[in-house]
Amino acid sequence: MSDESSLLLDGLPVAFADGQTIMEAAMAAGIFIPHLCHHPDFKPQGSCKLCTVKANGRYVSACTLPARDGMEVENNSPDLNDKRRTMLQMLFVEGNHFCPSCEKSGNCMLQALAYELEMLSPHFPEFYPDRPVDASHPEVLLDFNRCILCELCVRASRDVDGKNIFALSGRGITKHLIVNAESGRLADTDFSLADQAAHVCPVGVILEKRRGFAVPIGSRRYDVEPIGMQVERPATSGTRDEQA
């Protein structure tokens, strides 16, 4: 494949390098494709399906499918955005998400995408799952109520930190995030705020203690600029310094 390979993304020519996925090519060109589980530092796995696009007429995950020369990709269309809204609605009702009282409001990718895609209501009946909070760790609180099963913390802890602190357990509707300790408590692991896993959650599961609501409304990441205009930044809620 030559260095001049390109695809058509919503009718616009987008050049890409050999080995890049559709998502990587789009991000390099400054074009936003909605996503939750993608992170440029980790191998893609297509968990959330928010990045579904049409490539040569087929529905595919933009984060996993390699770009091909001459490929025609549809991204920003009423059909795809309607499907994305439905997926967001399902994510909202499957957890316990109450944005007005959440300290991640304004820094949460799930919330930001709901605004971006004009999700006006959850539509489906709420599940109200029973997910106890883990406050055992001296530095970090785990609020499992907000987990969207993106596995970013799992991948970061395993592939970057080398600790395997987190995992997913169960199947189907029972699948949930767990802590890899005999007790199931974060305090009984070697988890640290210095870990990459402490800073990759796109929602509000992993929270640093004693910093709640430190950033005022109007100054938070997605208050300042909509998520669709932050293509060049990593697809996470950011580090402590970015949030401060």
PDB file of C-alpha atoms in Angstrom:
ATOM      1  CA  MET A   1       0.000   0.000   0.000  1.00  0.00           C
ATOM      2  CA  SER A   2       1.371   3.406  -0.928  1.00  0.00           C
ATOM      3  CA  ASP A   3       1.653   6.442   1.279  1.00  0.00           C
ATOM      4  CA  GLU A   4      -1.002   8.117  -0.898  1.00  0.00           C
ATOM      5  CA  SER A   5      -3.796   5.676  -0.067  1.00  0.00           C
ATOM      6  CA  SER A   6      -7.097   7.310   0.803  1.00  0.00           C
ATOM      7  CA  LEU A   7     -10.717   6.555   1.531  1.00  0.00           C
ATOM      8  CA  LEU A   8     -13.880   8.604   1.167  1.00  0.00           C
ATOM      9  CA  LEU A   9     -15.425   9.539   4.524  1.00  0.00           C
ATOM     10  CA  ASP A  10     -18.847  11.128   4.044  1.00  0.00           C
ATOM     11  CA  GLY A  11     -17.668  12.081   0.574  1.00  0.00           C
ATOM     12  CA  LEU A  12     -14.416  13.687   1.734  1.00  0.00           C
ATOM     13  CA  PRO A  13     -11.054  12.150   0.755  1.00  0.00           C
ATOM     14  CA  VAL A  14      -9.066  11.072   3.834  1.00  0.00           C
ATOM     15  CA  ALA A  15      -5.490   9.909   3.465  1.00  0.00           C
ATOM     16  CA  PHE A  16      -4.216   7.158   5.726  1.00  0.00           C
ATOM     17  CA  ALA A  17      -1.032   5.236   6.461  1.00  0.00           C
ATOM     18  CA  ASP A  18      -0.631   1.519   6.020  1.00  0.00           C
ATOM     19  CA  GLY A  19      -2.126  -0.327   9.003  1.00  0.00           C
ATOM     20  CA  GLN A  20      -4.381   2.469  10.225  1.00  0.00           C
ATOM     21  CA  THR A  21      -8.005   1.732  11.045  1.00  0.00           C
ATOM     22  CA  ILE A  22     -10.893   3.860   9.836  1.00  0.00           C
ATOM     23  CA  MET A  23     -11.018   5.460  13.292  1.00  0.00           C
ATOM     24  CA  GLU A  24      -7.308   6.306  13.273  1.00  0.00           C
ATOM     25  CA  ALA A  25      -7.521   7.775   9.781  1.00  0.00           C
ATOM     26  CA  ALA A  26     -10.549   9.886  10.746  1.00  0.00           C
ATOM     27  CA  MET A  27      -8.949  11.173  13.968  1.00  0.00           C
ATOM     28  CA  ALA A  28      -5.742  12.067  12.125  1.00  0.00           C
ATOM     29  CA  ALA A  29      -7.858  14.081   9.683  1.00  0.00           C
ATOM     30  CA  GLY A  30      -9.740  15.829  12.497  1.00  0.00           C
ATOM     31  CA  ILE A  31     -13.034  14.057  11.777  1.00  0.00           C
ATOM     32  CA  PHE A  32     -15.080  12.891  14.764  1.00  0.00           C
ATOM     33  CA  ILE A  33     -16.511   9.375  14.914  1.00  0.00           C
ATOM     34  CA  PRO A  34     -18.518   8.814  18.142  1.00  0.00           C
ATOM     35  CA  HIS A  35     -16.906   6.264  20.459  1.00  0.00           C
ATOM     36  CA  LEU A  36     -16.558   5.248  24.107  1.00  0.00           C
ATOM     37  CA  CYS A  37     -14.200   2.258  24.333  1.00  0.00           C
ATOM     38  CA  HIS A  38     -11.537   3.454  21.891  1.00  0.00           C
ATOM     39  CA  HIS A  39      -8.199   4.741  23.200  1.00  0.00           C
ATOM     40  CA  PRO A  40      -5.156   5.383  20.996  1.00  0.00           C
ATOM     41  CA  ASP A  41      -2.822   3.729  23.525  1.00  0.00           C
ATOM     42  CA  PHE A  42      -4.600   0.365  23.518  1.00  0.00           C
ATOM     43  CA  LYS A  43      -5.391  -2.310  20.973  1.00  0.00           C
ATOM     44  CA  PRO A  44      -8.983  -1.754  19.784  1.00  0.00           C
ATOM     45  CA  GLN A  45     -11.635  -4.349  20.568  1.00  0.00           C
ATOM     46  CA  GLY A  46     -14.978  -2.823  19.532  1.00  0.00           C
ATOM     47  CA  SER A  47     -16.836  -3.114  22.856  1.00  0.00           C
ATOM     48  CA  CYS A  48     -19.291  -0.220  22.671  1.00  0.00           C
ATOM     49  CA  LYS A  49     -20.220  -0.203  18.948  1.00  0.00           C
ATOM     50  CA  LEU A  50     -20.780   3.574  19.096  1.00  0.00           C
ATOM     51  CA  CYS A  51     -18.205   3.915  16.314  1.00  0.00           C
ATOM     52  CA  THR A  52     -20.259   1.808  13.891  1.00  0.00           C
ATOM     53  CA  VAL A  53     -20.001   3.192  10.368  1.00  0.00           C
ATOM     54  CA  LYS A  54     -20.965   1.940   6.917  1.00  0.00           C
ATOM     55  CA  ALA A  55     -17.969   0.849   4.843  1.00  0.00           C
ATOM     56  CA  ASN A  56     -18.813  -0.046   1.274  1.00  0.00           C
ATOM     57  CA  GLY A  57     -22.411  -0.579   2.373  1.00  0.00           C
ATOM     58  CA  ARG A  58     -21.652  -2.804   5.409  1.00  0.00           C
ATOM     59  CA  TYR A  59     -22.015  -1.910   9.098  1.00  0.00           C
ATOM     60  CA  VAL A  60     -18.570  -2.191  10.728  1.00  0.00           C
ATOM     61  CA  SER A  61     -16.695  -0.926  13.792  1.00  0.00           C
ATOM     62  CA  ALA A  62     -14.474   1.975  12.753  1.00  0.00           C
ATOM     63  CA  CYS A  63     -12.019   1.271  15.577  1.00  0.00           C
ATOM     64  CA  THR A  64     -11.232  -2.282  14.434  1.00  0.00           C
ATOM     65  CA  LEU A  65     -11.583  -2.326  10.630  1.00  0.00           C
ATOM     66  CA  PRO A  66      -8.388  -1.467   8.713  1.00  0.00           C
ATOM     67  CA  ALA A  67      -8.726   1.332   6.189  1.00  0.00           C
ATOM     68  CA  ARG A  68      -8.529   0.312   2.535  1.00  0.00           C
ATOM     69  CA  ASP A  69      -7.681   2.376  -0.508  1.00  0.00           C
ATOM     70  CA  GLY A  70     -10.838   3.557  -2.277  1.00  0.00           C
ATOM     71  CA  MET A  71     -13.133   2.500   0.580  1.00  0.00           C
ATOM     72  CA  GLU A  72     -16.341   4.542   0.845  1.00  0.00           C
ATOM     73  CA  VAL A  73     -17.313   5.185   4.461  1.00  0.00           C
ATOM     74  CA  GLU A  74     -20.513   6.710   5.799  1.00  0.00           C
ATOM     75  CA  ASN A  75     -20.270   8.189   9.299  1.00  0.00           C
ATOM     76  CA  ASN A  76     -22.409  11.254   9.966  1.00  0.00           C
ATOM     77  CA  SER A  77     -25.807  10.166   8.661  1.00  0.00           C
ATOM     78  CA  PRO A  78     -29.339  10.200  10.151  1.00  0.00           C
ATOM     79  CA  ASP A  79     -29.461   6.390  10.032  1.00  0.00           C
ATOM     80  CA  LEU A  80     -26.188   5.845  11.896  1.00  0.00           C
ATOM     81  CA  ASN A  81     -26.806   8.614  14.420  1.00  0.00           C
ATOM     82  CA  ASP A  82     -30.240   7.185  15.177  1.00  0.00           C
ATOM     83  CA  LYS A  83     -28.669   3.789  15.896  1.00  0.00           C
ATOM     84  CA  ARG A  84     -26.048   5.474  18.080  1.00  0.00           C
ATOM     85  CA  ARG A  85     -28.747   7.264  20.075  1.00  0.00           C
ATOM     86  CA  THR A  86     -30.441   3.909  20.703  1.00  0.00           C
ATOM     87  CA  MET A  87     -27.172   2.409  21.946  1.00  0.00           C
ATOM     88  CA  LEU A  88     -26.642   5.387  24.245  1.00  0.00           C
ATOM     89  CA  GLN A  89     -30.162   5.034  25.609  1.00  0.00           C
ATOM     90  CA  MET A  90     -29.491   1.378  26.403  1.00  0.00           C
ATOM     91  CA  LEU A  91     -26.240   2.277  28.185  1.00  0.00           C
ATOM     92  CA  PHE A  92     -28.031   4.890  30.284  1.00  0.00           C
ATOM     93  CA  VAL A  93     -30.843   2.575  31.428  1.00  0.00           C
ATOM     94  CA  GLU A  94     -28.570  -0.423  32.075  1.00  0.00           C
ATOM     95  CA  GLY A  95     -26.677   1.528  34.751  1.00  0.00           C
ATOM     96  CA  ASN A  96     -27.569   4.108  37.375  1.00  0.00           C
ATOM     97  CA  HIS A  97     -26.765   7.406  35.675  1.00  0.00           C
ATOM     98  CA  PHE A  98     -28.091  10.588  37.268  1.00  0.00           C
ATOM     99  CA  CYS A  99     -26.086  13.390  35.666  1.00  0.00           C
ATOM    100  CA  PRO A 100     -27.294  16.361  37.786  1.00  0.00           C
ATOM    101  CA  SER A 101     -25.733  14.922  40.957  1.00  0.00           C
ATOM    102  CA  CYS A 102     -22.726  13.196  39.378  1.00  0.00           C
ATOM    103  CA  GLU A 103     -19.312  14.737  40.021  1.00  0.00           C
ATOM    104  CA  LYS A 104     -18.216  13.615  36.538  1.00  0.00           C
ATOM    105  CA  SER A 105     -20.870  15.783  34.896  1.00  0.00           C
ATOM    106  CA  GLY A 106     -19.108  17.875  32.276  1.00  0.00           C
ATOM    107  CA  ASN A 107     -16.166  15.466  32.146  1.00  0.00           C
ATOM    108  CA  CYS A 108     -18.163  12.354  31.197  1.00  0.00           C
ATOM    109  CA  MET A 109     -17.971  10.994  27.646  1.00  0.00           C
ATOM    110  CA  LEU A 110     -21.323   9.206  27.940  1.00  0.00           C
ATOM    111  CA  GLN A 111     -23.052  12.444  28.876  1.00  0.00           C
ATOM    112  CA  ALA A 112     -21.128  14.409  26.226  1.00  0.00           C
ATOM    113  CA  LEU A 113     -22.135  11.964  23.494  1.00  0.00           C
ATOM    114  CA  ALA A 114     -25.766  12.148  24.580  1.00  0.00           C
ATOM    115  CA  TYR A 115     -25.610  15.917  24.033  1.00  0.00           C
ATOM    116  CA  GLU A 116     -23.677  15.513  20.760  1.00  0.00           C
ATOM    117  CA  LEU A 117     -26.191  13.044  19.337  1.00  0.00           C
ATOM    118  CA  GLU A 118     -29.218  14.879  20.765  1.00  0.00           C
ATOM    119  CA  MET A 119     -30.424  12.045  22.985  1.00  0.00           C
ATOM    120  CA  LEU A 120     -33.429  13.690  24.620  1.00  0.00           C
ATOM    121  CA  SER A 121     -34.655  10.832  26.844  1.00  0.00           C
ATOM    122  CA  PRO A 122     -33.594   7.322  27.951  1.00  0.00           C
ATOM    123  CA  HIS A 123     -36.668   5.914  26.124  1.00  0.00           C
ATOM    124  CA  PHE A 124     -36.342   2.409  27.628  1.00  0.00           C
ATOM    125  CA  PRO A 125     -37.418   1.315  31.152  1.00  0.00           C
ATOM    126  CA  GLU A 126     -34.672   1.815  33.746  1.00  0.00           C
ATOM    127  CA  PHE A 127     -32.953  -1.321  35.079  1.00  0.00           C
ATOM    128  CA  TYR A 128     -31.862   0.193  38.439  1.00  0.00           C
ATOM    129  CA  PRO A 129     -29.171  -2.474  39.068  1.00  0.00           C
ATOM    130  CA  ASP A 130     -27.867  -3.063  42.594  1.00  0.00           C
ATOM    131  CA  ARG A 131     -24.190  -2.072  42.391  1.00  0.00           C
ATOM    132  CA  PRO A 132     -22.604  -1.315  45.774  1.00  0.00           C
ATOM    133  CA  VAL A 133     -19.891   1.338  45.879  1.00  0.00           C
ATOM    134  CA  ASP A 134     -16.361   0.269  46.889  1.00  0.00           C
ATOM    135  CA  ALA A 135     -14.899   2.967  49.167  1.00  0.00           C
ATOM    136  CA  SER A 136     -12.277   0.704  50.744  1.00  0.00           C
ATOM    137  CA  HIS A 137      -9.227   2.221  49.046  1.00  0.00           C
ATOM    138  CA  PRO A 138      -7.631   5.257  50.781  1.00  0.00           C
ATOM    139  CA  GLU A 139      -7.266   7.246  47.534  1.00  0.00           C
ATOM    140  CA  VAL A 140      -9.955   6.006  45.156  1.00  0.00           C
ATOM    141  CA  LEU A 141     -13.699   5.369  45.185  1.00  0.00           C
ATOM    142  CA  LEU A 142     -15.250   2.872  42.765  1.00  0.00           C
ATOM    143  CA  ASP A 143     -18.814   3.714  41.769  1.00  0.00           C
ATOM    144  CA  PHE A 144     -19.846   0.652  39.761  1.00  0.00           C
ATOM    145  CA  ASN A 145     -23.249   2.222  39.066  1.00  0.00           C
ATOM    146  CA  ARG A 146     -21.774   4.122  36.120  1.00  0.00           C
ATOM    147  CA  CYS A 147     -19.827   1.293  34.475  1.00  0.00           C
ATOM    148  CA  ILE A 148     -20.489   0.867  30.734  1.00  0.00           C
ATOM    149  CA  LEU A 149     -18.259  -2.228  30.305  1.00  0.00           C
ATOM    150  CA  CYS A 150     -15.823  -0.478  27.954  1.00  0.00           C
ATOM    151  CA  GLU A 151     -12.919  -2.424  29.537  1.00  0.00           C
ATOM    152  CA  LEU A 152     -10.550   0.538  29.341  1.00  0.00           C
ATOM    153  CA  CYS A 153      -9.570   0.100  32.998  1.00  0.00           C
ATOM    154  CA  VAL A 154      -9.138  -3.647  32.410  1.00  0.00           C
ATOM    155  CA  ARG A 155      -6.846  -3.079  29.421  1.00  0.00           C
ATOM    156  CA  ALA A 156      -4.886  -0.267  31.089  1.00  0.00           C
ATOM    157  CA  SER A 157      -4.254  -2.260  34.260  1.00  0.00           C
ATOM    158  CA  ARG A 158      -3.299  -5.389  32.340  1.00  0.00           C
ATOM    159  CA  ASP A 159      -1.372  -3.987  29.370  1.00  0.00           C
ATOM    160  CA  VAL A 160       0.201  -0.810  30.805  1.00  0.00           C
ATOM    161  CA  ASP A 161       0.324  -1.138  34.592  1.00  0.00           C
ATOM    162  CA  GLY A 162       0.956  -4.895  34.567  1.00  0.00           C
ATOM    163  CA  LYS A 163      -1.299  -5.402  37.582  1.00  0.00           C
ATOM    164  CA  ASN A 164      -4.557  -6.969  36.333  1.00  0.00           C
ATOM    165  CA  ILE A 165      -6.576  -5.103  38.948  1.00  0.00           C
ATOM    166  CA  PHE A 166      -9.885  -5.201  37.051  1.00  0.00           C
ATOM    167  CA  ALA A 167     -11.871  -7.762  35.089  1.00  0.00           C
ATOM    168  CA  LEU A 168     -15.355  -8.385  33.752  1.00  0.00           C
ATOM    169  CA  SER A 169     -17.386 -11.212  35.252  1.00  0.00           C
ATOM    170  CA  GLY A 170     -20.623 -12.863  34.160  1.00  0.00           C
ATOM    171  CA  ARG A 171     -22.315 -13.062  30.784  1.00  0.00           C
ATOM    172  CA  GLY A 172     -25.018 -11.092  29.019  1.00  0.00           C
ATOM    173  CA  ILE A 173     -27.167  -8.982  31.318  1.00  0.00           C
ATOM    174  CA  THR A 174     -25.213 -10.206  34.375  1.00  0.00           C
ATOM    175  CA  LYS A 175     -21.814  -9.009  33.104  1.00  0.00           C
ATOM    176  CA  HIS A 176     -20.209  -6.544  35.485  1.00  0.00           C
ATOM    177  CA  LEU A 177     -16.874  -5.043  36.503  1.00  0.00           C
ATOM    178  CA  ILE A 178     -15.034  -6.689  39.391  1.00  0.00           C
ATOM    179  CA  VAL A 179     -11.795  -6.189  41.324  1.00  0.00           C
ATOM    180  CA  ASN A 180      -9.279  -9.025  41.105  1.00  0.00           C
ATOM    181  CA  ALA A 181      -8.851  -9.650  44.819  1.00  0.00           C
ATOM    182  CA  GLU A 182     -10.075 -12.522  46.954  1.00  0.00           C
ATOM    183  CA  SER A 183     -12.138 -10.040  48.960  1.00  0.00           C
ATOM    184  CA  GLY A 184     -13.295  -8.162  45.852  1.00  0.00           C
ATOM    185  CA  ARG A 185     -12.146  -4.897  47.475  1.00  0.00           C
ATOM    186  CA  LEU A 186      -9.857  -2.384  45.817  1.00  0.00           C
ATOM    187  CA  ALA A 187      -8.046  -1.828  49.128  1.00  0.00           C
ATOM    188  CA  ASP A 188      -6.734  -5.392  48.928  1.00  0.00           C
ATOM    189  CA  THR A 189      -4.832  -4.718  45.680  1.00  0.00           C
ATOM    190  CA  ASP A 190      -1.768  -2.636  44.827  1.00  0.00           C
ATOM    191  CA  PHE A 191      -3.843  -0.119  42.848  1.00  0.00           C
ATOM    192  CA  SER A 192      -2.431   3.411  42.854  1.00  0.00           C
ATOM    193  CA  LEU A 193      -3.409   6.850  41.553  1.00  0.00           C
ATOM    194  CA  ALA A 194      -0.196   6.700  39.521  1.00  0.00           C
ATOM    195  CA  ASP A 195      -1.627   3.805  37.494  1.00  0.00           C
ATOM    196  CA  GLN A 196      -2.820   4.416  33.959  1.00  0.00           C
ATOM    197  CA  ALA A 197      -6.001   2.584  34.912  1.00  0.00           C
ATOM    198  CA  ALA A 198      -6.835   5.355  37.373  1.00  0.00           C
ATOM    199  CA  HIS A 199      -7.268   7.866  34.552  1.00  0.00           C
ATOM    200  CA  VAL A 200      -8.869   6.105  31.568  1.00  0.00           C
ATOM    201  CA  CYS A 201     -12.485   5.667  32.664  1.00  0.00           C
ATOM    202  CA  PRO A 202     -14.707   7.618  30.210  1.00  0.00           C
ATOM    203  CA  VAL A 203     -17.499   7.883  32.786  1.00  0.00           C
ATOM    204  CA  GLY A 204     -17.432   8.157  36.590  1.00  0.00           C
ATOM    205  CA  VAL A 205     -16.493   4.729  37.942  1.00  0.00           C
ATOM    206  CA  ILE A 206     -12.953   5.471  39.157  1.00  0.00           C
ATOM    207  CA  LEU A 207     -12.994   8.609  41.291  1.00  0.00           C
ATOM    208  CA  GLU A 208     -10.199  10.215  43.292  1.00  0.00           C
ATOM    209  CA  LYS A 209     -11.320  10.842  46.849  1.00  0.00           C
ATOM    210  CA  ARG A 210     -11.506  14.330  48.363  1.00  0.00           C
ATOM    211  CA  ARG A 211     -11.658  16.042  44.961  1.00  0.00           C
ATOM    212  CA  GLY A 212     -15.383  15.851  44.214  1.00  0.00           C
ATOM    213  CA  PHE A 213     -16.790  18.861  42.320  1.00  0.00           C
ATOM    214  CA  ALA A 214     -13.380  20.585  42.429  1.00  0.00           C
ATOM    215  CA  VAL A 215     -13.962  22.049  38.955  1.00  0.00           C
ATOM    216  CA  PRO A 216     -16.940  24.437  38.760  1.00  0.00           C
ATOM    217  CA  ILE A 217     -19.788  24.035  36.287  1.00  0.00           C
ATOM    218  CA  GLY A 218     -18.909  25.771  33.052  1.00  0.00           C
ATOM    219  CA  SER A 219     -15.192  24.992  33.303  1.00  0.00           C
ATOM    220  CA  ARG A 220     -15.328  21.229  32.863  1.00  0.00           C
ATOM    221  CA  ARG A 221     -13.963  19.571  29.749  1.00  0.00           C
ATOM    222  CA  TYR A 222     -17.162  19.238  27.738  1.00  0.00           C
ATOM    223  CA  ASP A 223     -18.626  22.460  29.116  1.00  0.00           C
ATOM    224  CA  VAL A 224     -15.818  24.341  27.391  1.00  0.00           C
ATOM    225  CA  GLU A 225     -15.987  22.526  24.053  1.00  0.00           C
ATOM    226  CA  PRO A 226     -18.332  19.805  22.702  1.00  0.00           C
ATOM    227  CA  ILE A 227     -16.896  16.317  22.361  1.00  0.00           C
ATOM    228  CA  GLY A 228     -17.182  16.422  18.573  1.00  0.00           C
ATOM    229  CA  MET A 229     -14.641  19.255  18.477  1.00  0.00           C
ATOM    230  CA  GLN A 230     -12.041  17.400  20.581  1.00  0.00           C
ATOM    231  CA  VAL A 231     -11.017  14.808  18.011  1.00  0.00           C
ATOM    232  CA  GLU A 232      -7.290  15.164  18.601  1.00  0.00           C
ATOM    233  CA  ARG A 233      -7.494  14.440  22.340  1.00  0.00           C
ATOM    234  CA  PRO A 234      -7.474  10.933  23.871  1.00  0.00           C
ATOM    235  CA  ALA A 235     -10.853   9.286  24.148  1.00  0.00           C
ATOM    236  CA  THR A 236     -11.039   9.333  27.932  1.00  0.00           C
ATOM    237  CA  SER A 237     -12.073  11.661  30.706  1.00  0.00           C
ATOM    238  CA  GLY A 238      -8.474  12.883  31.053  1.00  0.00           C
ATOM    239  CA  THR A 239      -5.883  12.984  33.777  1.00  0.00           C
ATOM    240  CA  ARG A 240      -6.179  14.731  37.116  1.00  0.00           C
ATOM    241  CA  ASP A 241      -4.318  17.772  35.772  1.00  0.00           C
ATOM    242  CA  GLU A 242      -6.648  18.029  32.736  1.00  0.00           C
ATOM    243  CA  GLN A 243      -9.691  17.945  34.981  1.00  0.00           C
ATOM    244  CA  ALA A 244      -8.329  20.484  37.469  1.00  0.00           C
TER     245      ALA A 244
END
